[in-house]
XYZ file of C-alpha atoms in Angstrom:
101
model
C 57.038 28.254 32.213
C 53.561 27.209 32.409
C 51.580 26.612 29.220
C 47.783 27.417 29.169
C 47.048 25.374 26.046
C 47.845 21.670 25.139
C 49.055 21.706 21.390
C 49.362 18.459 21.214
C 45.810 17.328 22.219
C 43.975 18.044 18.860
C 44.879 17.703 15.282
C 44.247 20.673 12.929
C 41.599 20.352 10.310
C 43.322 19.232 7.128
C 42.846 22.018 4.541
C 44.198 21.736 1.226
C 45.469 24.454 -1.164
C 42.399 23.241 -3.363
C 39.983 23.651 -0.618
C 41.291 27.211 0.160
C 41.042 28.179 -3.614
C 37.624 27.121 -3.796
C 36.502 29.065 -0.681
C 37.880 32.193 -2.094
C 36.365 31.393 -5.342
C 32.815 30.927 -3.574
C 33.524 34.233 -1.805
C 34.387 35.913 -4.840
C 31.132 34.735 -6.606
C 29.368 35.913 -3.688
C 30.632 39.260 -3.897
C 30.049 39.388 -7.504
C 26.467 38.420 -7.129
C 25.846 41.031 -4.462
C 27.222 43.642 -6.485
C 25.171 42.503 -9.477
C 22.032 42.672 -7.024
C 22.691 45.938 -5.819
C 23.299 47.617 -9.288
C 20.351 45.940 -10.705
C 18.158 47.538 -7.879
C 19.694 50.868 -8.387
C 18.909 50.584 -12.251
C 15.327 49.660 -11.213
C 14.931 52.678 -9.152
C 16.249 54.946 -11.434
C 14.093 53.370 -14.455
C 10.921 54.092 -11.985
C 12.228 57.783 -11.293
C 12.848 58.401 -15.037
C 9.000 57.025 -15.732
C 7.655 59.613 -13.367
C 9.858 62.393 -14.140
C 9.011 61.906 -17.956
C 5.197 61.483 -17.421
C 4.745 65.459 -17.510
C 6.273 65.804 -20.806
C 5.553 62.237 -22.617
C 3.140 59.920 -21.328
C 4.112 57.165 -24.095
C 7.774 57.464 -22.681
C 6.773 57.256 -19.280
C 4.282 54.100 -20.143
C 7.242 52.726 -22.234
C 9.871 53.087 -19.166
C 7.235 51.317 -16.620
C 6.848 48.679 -19.497
C 10.588 48.002 -19.348
C 10.790 48.076 -15.863
C 7.987 45.505 -15.464
C 9.322 43.067 -18.082
C 12.778 43.452 -16.378
C 11.428 42.911 -13.004
C 9.433 39.568 -14.369
C 12.559 38.336 -15.983
C 14.612 39.005 -12.886
C 11.954 36.992 -10.814
C 12.091 34.362 -13.455
C 15.753 33.828 -13.118
C 15.975 34.121 -8.978
C 13.386 30.965 -9.242
C 15.649 29.144 -11.565
C 18.861 30.017 -9.893
C 17.020 28.926 -6.443
C 15.969 25.480 -7.832
C 19.380 24.880 -8.831
C 20.872 25.757 -5.717
C 18.280 23.564 -3.661
C 18.708 20.590 -6.171
C 22.964 21.011 -5.575
C 22.647 21.159 -1.671
C 20.054 17.824 -2.082
C 22.498 16.164 -4.327
C 25.317 16.955 -1.759
C 23.450 15.808 1.177
C 22.598 12.608 -0.600
C 26.230 11.892 -1.534
C 27.391 12.760 1.739
C 24.648 10.072 2.978
C 26.207 7.469 0.908
C 29.671 8.082 1.471
């Protein structure tokens, strides 16, 4: 029988259980973050639509909805900036650690 692949030529990468659980945890975190982002955007849309639907009946309620939406968007922007800076610092620290190792 003629083999097409030489399995003795290369050694497989060393993957430990710890690395696999870390990878699974990261994927779980990414899924949770994606679901949180999608639900947040849907709530933004719902709040904006509620403001426009409430406008003919109560302008004060509509302004309240839009004010809450503006504050919520500003808070989300601040959280996104802080999270991004934290991730960039973590990547720079990992790159420096890998460079020194």
